[in-house]
Amino acid sequence: MPSAPTLELRRYSRLKNLRARAERQGAALQFWARTASLAAISCFFSLISRWDASLLFVLAGLVLFQLVGLIQFLFARRRTAPWWLGYLVGTLDIVLLTVLLITPNPFSLEVAPAAMQLREGSFKFLLIFVCLGALTLSTRLALYLGALAALTWAIGVGWVIFHPGTVIPATNLYSLPVTERLNLYLNPNFVDTFAQATNVLVVLIIGAIMALVVFRSRHLSEDYVKAERARANLARHFSPNVVDQLASDDEPFGPVRRQDIAVLFADIVGFTHYSEDHPAEAVFELLRQFHRRMEQVVFDHNGTVDNYIGDCIMATFGVPQASHDDATRAIQCAEAMIAALENWNVQRVSRGYPSLDVRIGAQYGAVVIGAVGSERNLSFAVVGDTVNVASRLQSLCRELQANICFGSRLIEAAKAESPTTQLNARDHGPVSIRGRDEPVHVWVEHRAENQGAIAVSA
């Protein structure tokens, strides 16, 4: 049985699909650039040339090029377009254009020697089609078109050279006296082989440069896709104001370190029974909606979603960088979660769904922050006694019949951050929690309609 594709293979497959789509979009861009180029050339010749059969032949050739491009465009819009289509059209373009540039116009009233066709600068029009090939973002096609243009032009020049009556220099042209060179240039049958060799070299260089541009563009697009994918992954866990920092820094989290932060746990009361009594689809839909709402509350308070554990969401405040009001924001976030749930319950009840309840535990203190895992699966972790206490406080809410349990260190840190802060919680005193020898001093908060809560002044 074949093994599952590795992460690298899946990544390669995604990039391959993205490149294929980019090449299809490039073919569309190529068509519109081709249309604009042919229109500009048509207008130019129409303005500078005499309107006769010779001009109509040139315009008919331009229309033919446009029709070939249109056929390619219509095929390229399909996902099933053959890979060789660009090569076929590029070959037709360059071969047909070379023939039209080198052979005399059959409708021209003035018959000029074949060598004169090479001396009118028409070679430059080949470069347009070489450059158009780069818009498809296909490196191979750009190289192919450059090489093909050089080859066809060399063959065309060779055909002219072997044409009866053609004159070529018997020695190095630039070693001849100026008078002899002028006499050769004035001869309509003269072919400057050095200039034509230069043309071939130029088209080869331009084709190579276009291929390098395409190659660079593909790598830039791959880097962009990686950056956007990383940014999207970060956006699932971090508030928007933190994502930019994480996406731009080479080592945003820095080395493993100890730091004081606020940790918050929130989960749905009775979720286990709910998952046993409802279909899996309904359970997951509930989780998605709960996580989405709670996550937004965390982000609104500049917190970080550290982890999802079933129906539980873990958030931290002070990661990746500590702030002057981490504890205060953690308390405000916990209260905002309760308010968001109450608003959601109004909607649920109006639609015939049961209301939900949530329990939240939060603590402030020292944790160890750093990356864990392997190079293939690296993640960011927050560990320490503060995390364990926050989790236990969340579980303690049921026993104390509270909506929120704050550790006293969180309350003290909030008071230190802002001495005028008003806290909607009351001092419950020390409580023993599982897994810890020393009791934890706890503050509790209830819903306003149930608690008759006392506003504790800091």
XYZ file of C-alpha atoms in Angstrom:
458
model
C 0.000 0.000 0.000
C 1.562 3.324 -1.022
C 2.552 5.624 1.777
C 0.840 8.967 2.228
C 2.463 11.895 0.444
C 5.041 13.674 2.517
C 4.617 17.282 3.553
C 7.172 18.337 0.969
C 5.363 16.500 -1.823
C 2.057 18.073 -0.864
C 3.711 21.478 -0.808
C 5.232 20.831 -4.235
C 1.845 19.757 -5.587
C 0.198 22.934 -4.307
C 2.914 25.110 -5.828
C 2.644 23.211 -9.109
C -1.082 23.892 -9.237
C -0.512 27.556 -8.408
C 2.091 27.836 -11.154
C -0.235 26.174 -13.654
C -2.951 28.665 -12.782
C -0.460 31.542 -13.043
C 0.589 30.318 -16.496
C -3.053 30.233 -17.615
C -3.525 33.762 -16.345
C -0.270 34.726 -18.053
C -1.609 33.386 -21.345
C -4.576 35.734 -20.995
C -2.246 38.646 -20.240
C -0.138 37.646 -23.234
C -3.194 37.806 -25.485
C -4.104 41.335 -24.398
C -0.490 42.497 -24.680
C -0.346 40.887 -28.126
C -3.566 42.654 -29.118
C -2.236 46.029 -27.983
C 1.085 45.481 -29.787
C -0.538 44.460 -33.067
C -2.966 47.367 -32.846
C -0.090 49.813 -32.313
C 1.835 48.345 -35.286
C -1.277 48.503 -37.492
C -1.847 52.148 -36.639
C 1.800 52.974 -37.257
C 1.922 51.396 -40.724
C -1.468 52.838 -41.632
C -0.201 56.334 -40.876
C 3.204 56.172 -42.609
C 2.399 53.943 -45.606
C 0.504 54.477 -48.822
C -2.856 52.737 -48.894
C -2.467 50.086 -51.544
C -2.467 46.314 -51.926
C 0.963 46.094 -50.318
C -0.276 47.742 -47.107
C -3.413 45.616 -47.101
C -1.193 42.515 -47.272
C 0.722 43.719 -44.194
C -2.511 44.448 -42.302
C -3.902 41.049 -43.295
C -0.785 39.447 -41.819
C -1.322 41.308 -38.563
C -4.937 40.157 -38.462
C -3.729 36.581 -38.985
C -1.381 36.920 -35.996
C -4.283 38.216 -33.923
C -6.487 35.262 -34.899
C -3.739 32.821 -33.932
C -3.444 34.574 -30.572
C -7.224 34.470 -30.086
C -7.316 30.720 -30.681
C -4.544 30.249 -28.125
C -6.400 32.466 -25.642
C -9.633 30.483 -25.974
C -7.821 27.193 -25.394
C -5.690 28.558 -22.548
C -8.806 29.527 -20.582
C -9.581 25.845 -20.140
C -7.991 23.882 -17.344
C -7.424 21.019 -19.780
C -5.460 23.117 -22.287
C -2.476 21.068 -23.582
C 0.944 22.105 -22.326
C 2.327 22.241 -25.859
C -0.168 24.858 -27.057
C 2.129 27.787 -26.187
C 5.019 26.140 -27.987
C 2.904 25.512 -31.098
C 1.569 29.052 -31.267
C 5.008 30.519 -30.526
C 6.495 28.446 -33.343
C 3.800 29.583 -35.795
C 4.302 33.207 -34.765
C 8.064 33.284 -35.160
C 8.323 31.151 -38.299
C 5.505 33.042 -40.036
C 6.894 36.431 -39.002
C 10.403 35.544 -40.190
C 9.061 34.511 -43.579
C 7.067 37.736 -43.915
C 10.047 39.878 -42.871
C 12.615 38.270 -45.175
C 10.580 37.490 -48.301
C 9.431 40.396 -50.500
C 5.854 41.636 -50.311
C 4.077 39.937 -53.239
C 1.861 42.997 -53.793
C 4.636 45.558 -53.768
C 4.981 47.513 -57.031
C 8.729 47.878 -56.458
C 10.765 44.666 -56.498
C 13.862 44.973 -54.298
C 16.708 42.455 -53.953
C 16.294 39.883 -51.185
C 19.286 41.357 -49.334
C 17.402 44.651 -48.908
C 14.808 42.903 -46.721
C 17.526 42.312 -44.100
C 18.579 45.970 -44.034
C 15.251 47.613 -43.182
C 15.325 46.941 -39.452
C 12.316 44.626 -39.527
C 14.222 42.109 -37.397
C 13.160 44.076 -34.303
C 9.578 42.878 -34.634
C 10.766 39.374 -33.726
C 11.772 40.661 -30.309
C 8.145 41.559 -29.543
C 7.060 37.925 -29.785
C 10.063 36.771 -27.766
C 9.095 39.179 -24.975
C 5.426 38.157 -25.147
C 6.439 34.611 -24.291
C 7.709 35.785 -20.891
C 4.191 36.844 -19.863
C 3.139 33.203 -19.607
C 5.553 32.784 -16.658
C 6.982 29.683 -18.314
C 10.778 29.685 -18.158
C 11.097 26.941 -20.756
C 8.794 28.708 -23.196
C 10.763 31.962 -22.855
C 14.021 30.118 -23.580
C 12.429 28.215 -26.447
C 11.087 31.325 -28.139
C 14.433 33.112 -27.865
C 16.311 30.144 -29.307
C 13.709 29.620 -32.045
C 13.791 33.284 -33.086
C 17.591 33.152 -33.337
C 17.464 29.920 -35.335
C 14.771 31.013 -37.796
C 16.445 34.355 -38.405
C 19.801 32.626 -38.981
C 18.113 30.275 -41.472
C 16.460 33.247 -43.179
C 19.773 35.086 -43.435
C 21.380 31.941 -44.829
C 18.620 31.687 -47.448
C 19.309 35.279 -48.512
C 23.073 34.725 -48.584
C 22.708 31.774 -50.959
C 20.247 33.730 -53.081
C 21.658 34.438 -56.563
C 23.463 37.774 -56.769
C 23.959 38.274 -53.034
C 27.235 39.922 -52.056
C 29.020 39.212 -48.784
C 32.444 40.492 -47.683
C 35.309 38.106 -48.437
C 37.197 39.254 -45.347
C 36.539 41.092 -42.128
C 34.343 44.018 -43.160
C 35.808 46.379 -40.574
C 39.351 45.760 -41.765
C 38.482 47.247 -45.161
C 39.043 50.916 -45.995
C 36.084 53.220 -45.473
C 35.638 53.728 -49.219
C 35.298 50.014 -49.887
C 32.885 49.621 -46.986
C 30.704 52.431 -48.309
C 30.673 50.845 -51.744
C 29.500 47.575 -50.201
C 26.779 49.296 -48.161
C 25.526 51.060 -51.283
C 25.215 47.747 -53.108
C 21.545 46.602 -52.747
C 22.678 42.961 -52.878
C 25.106 43.326 -49.967
C 24.492 41.391 -46.740
C 26.354 42.517 -43.636
C 26.964 39.106 -42.082
C 28.477 40.683 -38.956
C 25.339 42.763 -38.331
C 23.115 39.726 -38.883
C 25.240 37.619 -36.542
C 24.816 40.421 -33.997
C 21.044 40.218 -34.448
C 21.120 36.493 -33.749
C 23.255 37.060 -30.655
C 20.951 39.833 -29.417
C 17.827 37.705 -29.704
C 19.558 34.872 -27.859
C 20.573 37.242 -25.059
C 17.091 38.771 -24.836
C 15.531 35.304 -24.731
C 17.880 34.315 -21.921
C 17.131 37.525 -20.020
C 13.380 36.942 -20.398
C 13.836 33.409 -19.081
C 15.767 34.750 -16.080
C 13.025 37.312 -15.432
C 10.417 34.554 -15.517
C 12.554 32.337 -13.283
C 12.939 35.179 -10.793
C 9.232 35.973 -10.929
C 8.317 32.360 -10.226
C 10.577 32.276 -7.195
C 9.201 35.585 -5.963
C 5.670 34.250 -6.361
C 6.660 31.109 -4.447
C 8.128 33.254 -1.658
C 4.953 35.327 -1.663
C 2.790 32.212 -1.390
C 4.941 30.952 1.497
C 4.732 34.305 3.257
C 0.968 34.547 2.825
C 0.498 30.957 3.981
C 2.641 31.658 7.041
C 0.723 34.860 7.671
C -2.593 32.989 7.380
C -1.380 30.322 9.792
C -0.236 32.981 12.238
C -3.548 34.809 11.919
C -5.306 31.730 13.284
C -3.446 32.095 16.574
C -2.338 35.699 16.957
C -4.106 39.026 16.936
C -3.638 41.042 13.721
C -1.283 43.540 15.346
C 1.092 40.694 16.254
C 0.945 38.883 12.906
C 2.956 41.550 11.070
C 5.751 41.312 13.634
C 5.862 37.520 13.479
C 5.782 37.469 9.681
C 8.581 40.017 9.286
C 11.074 38.924 11.957
C 13.518 36.108 11.291
C 13.275 34.901 14.892
C 10.191 36.609 16.330
C 9.978 34.484 19.459
C 13.656 34.609 20.212
C 15.422 31.959 22.311
C 13.718 29.926 25.006
C 13.104 32.224 27.951
C 11.166 32.730 31.176
C 8.587 35.480 31.137
C 5.616 36.707 33.170
C 2.366 36.458 31.200
C -1.360 35.961 31.771
C -2.876 32.599 30.824
C -6.591 31.978 30.256
C -8.584 28.772 29.751
C -12.241 28.712 28.664
C -14.472 25.750 27.854
C -18.122 24.845 27.407
C -19.950 23.366 30.388
C -21.477 19.950 29.654
C -19.874 19.608 26.254
C -19.114 15.908 26.800
C -22.790 15.093 27.236
C -23.685 17.304 24.290
C -21.233 15.457 22.020
C -22.697 12.086 23.108
C -26.276 13.144 22.347
C -25.762 14.939 19.030
C -24.417 14.000 15.578
C -20.741 14.583 14.898
C -21.562 17.256 12.307
C -23.583 19.250 14.852
C -20.815 18.874 17.451
C -18.147 20.202 15.109
C -20.347 23.036 13.924
C -20.885 24.069 17.549
C -17.145 23.938 18.196
C -16.377 26.033 15.131
C -18.863 28.713 16.110
C -17.694 28.736 19.737
C -14.016 28.910 18.828
C -14.634 31.596 16.217
C -16.451 33.839 18.695
C -14.037 33.296 21.572
C -11.037 33.680 19.305
C -12.303 37.050 18.103
C -12.727 38.211 21.695
C -9.129 37.191 22.434
C -7.869 39.064 19.376
C -9.941 42.111 20.275
C -7.973 42.245 23.528
C -4.602 41.742 21.762
C -4.251 38.229 23.106
C -2.828 35.097 21.522
C -4.719 31.855 20.928
C -2.204 29.298 22.118
C -4.195 26.114 21.608
C -7.570 24.473 21.043
C -8.171 21.415 23.212
C -11.540 19.990 22.246
C -14.089 22.538 23.449
C -11.424 24.367 25.464
C -9.535 27.380 24.185
C -6.235 28.484 25.730
C -5.175 32.108 25.353
C -2.132 34.025 26.533
C -1.481 37.727 27.054
C 2.101 38.920 26.824
C 3.168 36.640 23.970
C 5.320 37.114 21.999
C 6.205 40.390 23.711
C 5.167 41.464 27.191
C 3.039 44.577 27.511
C 2.257 46.997 30.318
C -1.347 45.761 30.696
C -1.276 41.998 30.055
C -3.103 41.107 33.288
C -5.753 43.782 32.795
C -6.446 42.653 29.249
C -6.745 39.022 30.387
C -9.408 39.991 32.941
C -11.259 42.134 30.435
C -11.092 39.338 27.871
C -12.602 36.819 30.314
C -15.504 39.171 31.053
C -15.960 39.920 27.351
C -16.117 36.171 26.640
C -19.017 35.844 29.072
C -20.771 38.804 27.428
C -20.177 37.403 23.934
C -21.600 34.042 25.009
C -24.701 35.704 26.444
C -25.291 37.550 23.168
C -24.820 34.325 21.260
C -27.262 32.545 23.584
C -29.946 35.101 22.717
C -29.550 34.134 19.068
C -29.460 30.427 19.829
C -32.612 30.486 21.956
C -34.470 32.526 19.329
C -33.657 29.776 16.814
C -34.715 26.965 19.105
C -31.263 25.875 20.259
C -30.333 25.408 23.938
C -28.225 28.084 25.595
C -24.610 27.370 26.476
C -22.520 28.055 29.537
C -18.796 28.636 29.739
C -16.297 28.460 32.571
C -13.069 30.462 32.541
C -9.896 30.264 34.614
C -7.010 32.729 34.435
C -3.721 33.265 36.227
C -0.652 35.449 35.907
C 2.930 34.417 36.495
C 6.188 33.078 35.141
C 6.180 30.590 32.255
C 8.774 29.140 29.917
C 8.299 30.259 26.309
C 9.945 28.673 23.288
C 9.642 26.575 20.177
C 9.197 22.821 20.580
C 9.025 19.903 18.186
C 11.182 18.993 15.220
C 12.191 20.943 12.137
C 9.338 19.314 10.217
C 6.719 20.163 12.828
C 7.801 23.130 14.889
C 5.333 24.855 17.201
C 5.383 27.500 19.887
C 4.757 26.403 23.471
C 4.028 28.046 26.811
C 4.663 25.772 29.801
C 4.929 26.178 33.531
C 3.038 26.232 36.821
C 1.042 29.292 35.761
C -0.461 27.338 32.852
C -1.361 24.421 35.125
C -2.953 26.711 37.713
C -5.032 28.532 35.077
C -6.303 25.190 33.801
C -7.162 24.020 37.331
C -8.952 27.307 38.044
C -11.114 26.734 35.013
C -12.090 23.319 36.374
C -12.659 24.859 39.811
C -15.436 27.102 38.454
C -17.975 24.269 38.645
C -17.168 23.507 42.265
C -17.411 27.191 43.246
C -20.434 27.777 40.984
C -18.596 30.664 39.360
C -18.292 31.743 35.759
C -14.711 32.937 36.140
C -11.959 32.065 38.589
C -8.993 34.425 38.720
C -5.776 33.624 40.501
C -4.792 36.283 43.021
C -1.520 36.896 41.179
C -3.540 38.005 38.163
C -5.588 40.366 40.318
C -2.445 41.759 41.946
C -0.779 42.266 38.569
C -3.865 44.086 37.249
C -3.880 46.350 40.320
C -0.212 47.108 39.777
C -0.830 47.947 36.123
C -3.682 50.334 36.900
C -4.455 51.150 40.557
C -7.843 52.637 39.575
C -9.110 49.507 37.840
C -12.564 48.325 38.992
C -12.803 44.517 39.203
C -16.169 42.761 39.065
C -14.981 39.898 41.240
C -14.830 39.004 44.890
C -12.124 37.503 47.013
C -12.926 33.854 47.678
C -9.761 33.096 49.602
C -7.297 30.190 49.351
C -8.468 26.995 47.646
C -6.669 23.656 47.314
C -6.408 22.475 43.756
C -5.446 19.104 42.351
C -1.789 18.586 41.550
C -0.502 21.382 43.782
C 0.667 21.210 47.381
C 0.076 24.848 48.219
C -3.434 26.374 47.975
C -4.155 29.077 45.431
C -5.761 32.344 46.413
C -8.834 32.677 44.180
C -11.106 35.507 43.110
C -14.447 34.534 41.558
C -16.905 36.271 39.267
C -20.520 35.353 38.493
C -22.963 36.558 35.906
C -24.479 39.846 36.907
C -28.024 38.506 37.107
C -26.978 35.655 39.421
C -24.242 36.974 41.597
C -25.156 40.262 43.138
C -21.478 40.798 42.584
C -19.491 43.262 44.555
C -17.328 45.651 42.551
C -13.960 45.290 44.175
C -11.958 48.451 43.952
C -8.298 48.070 43.232
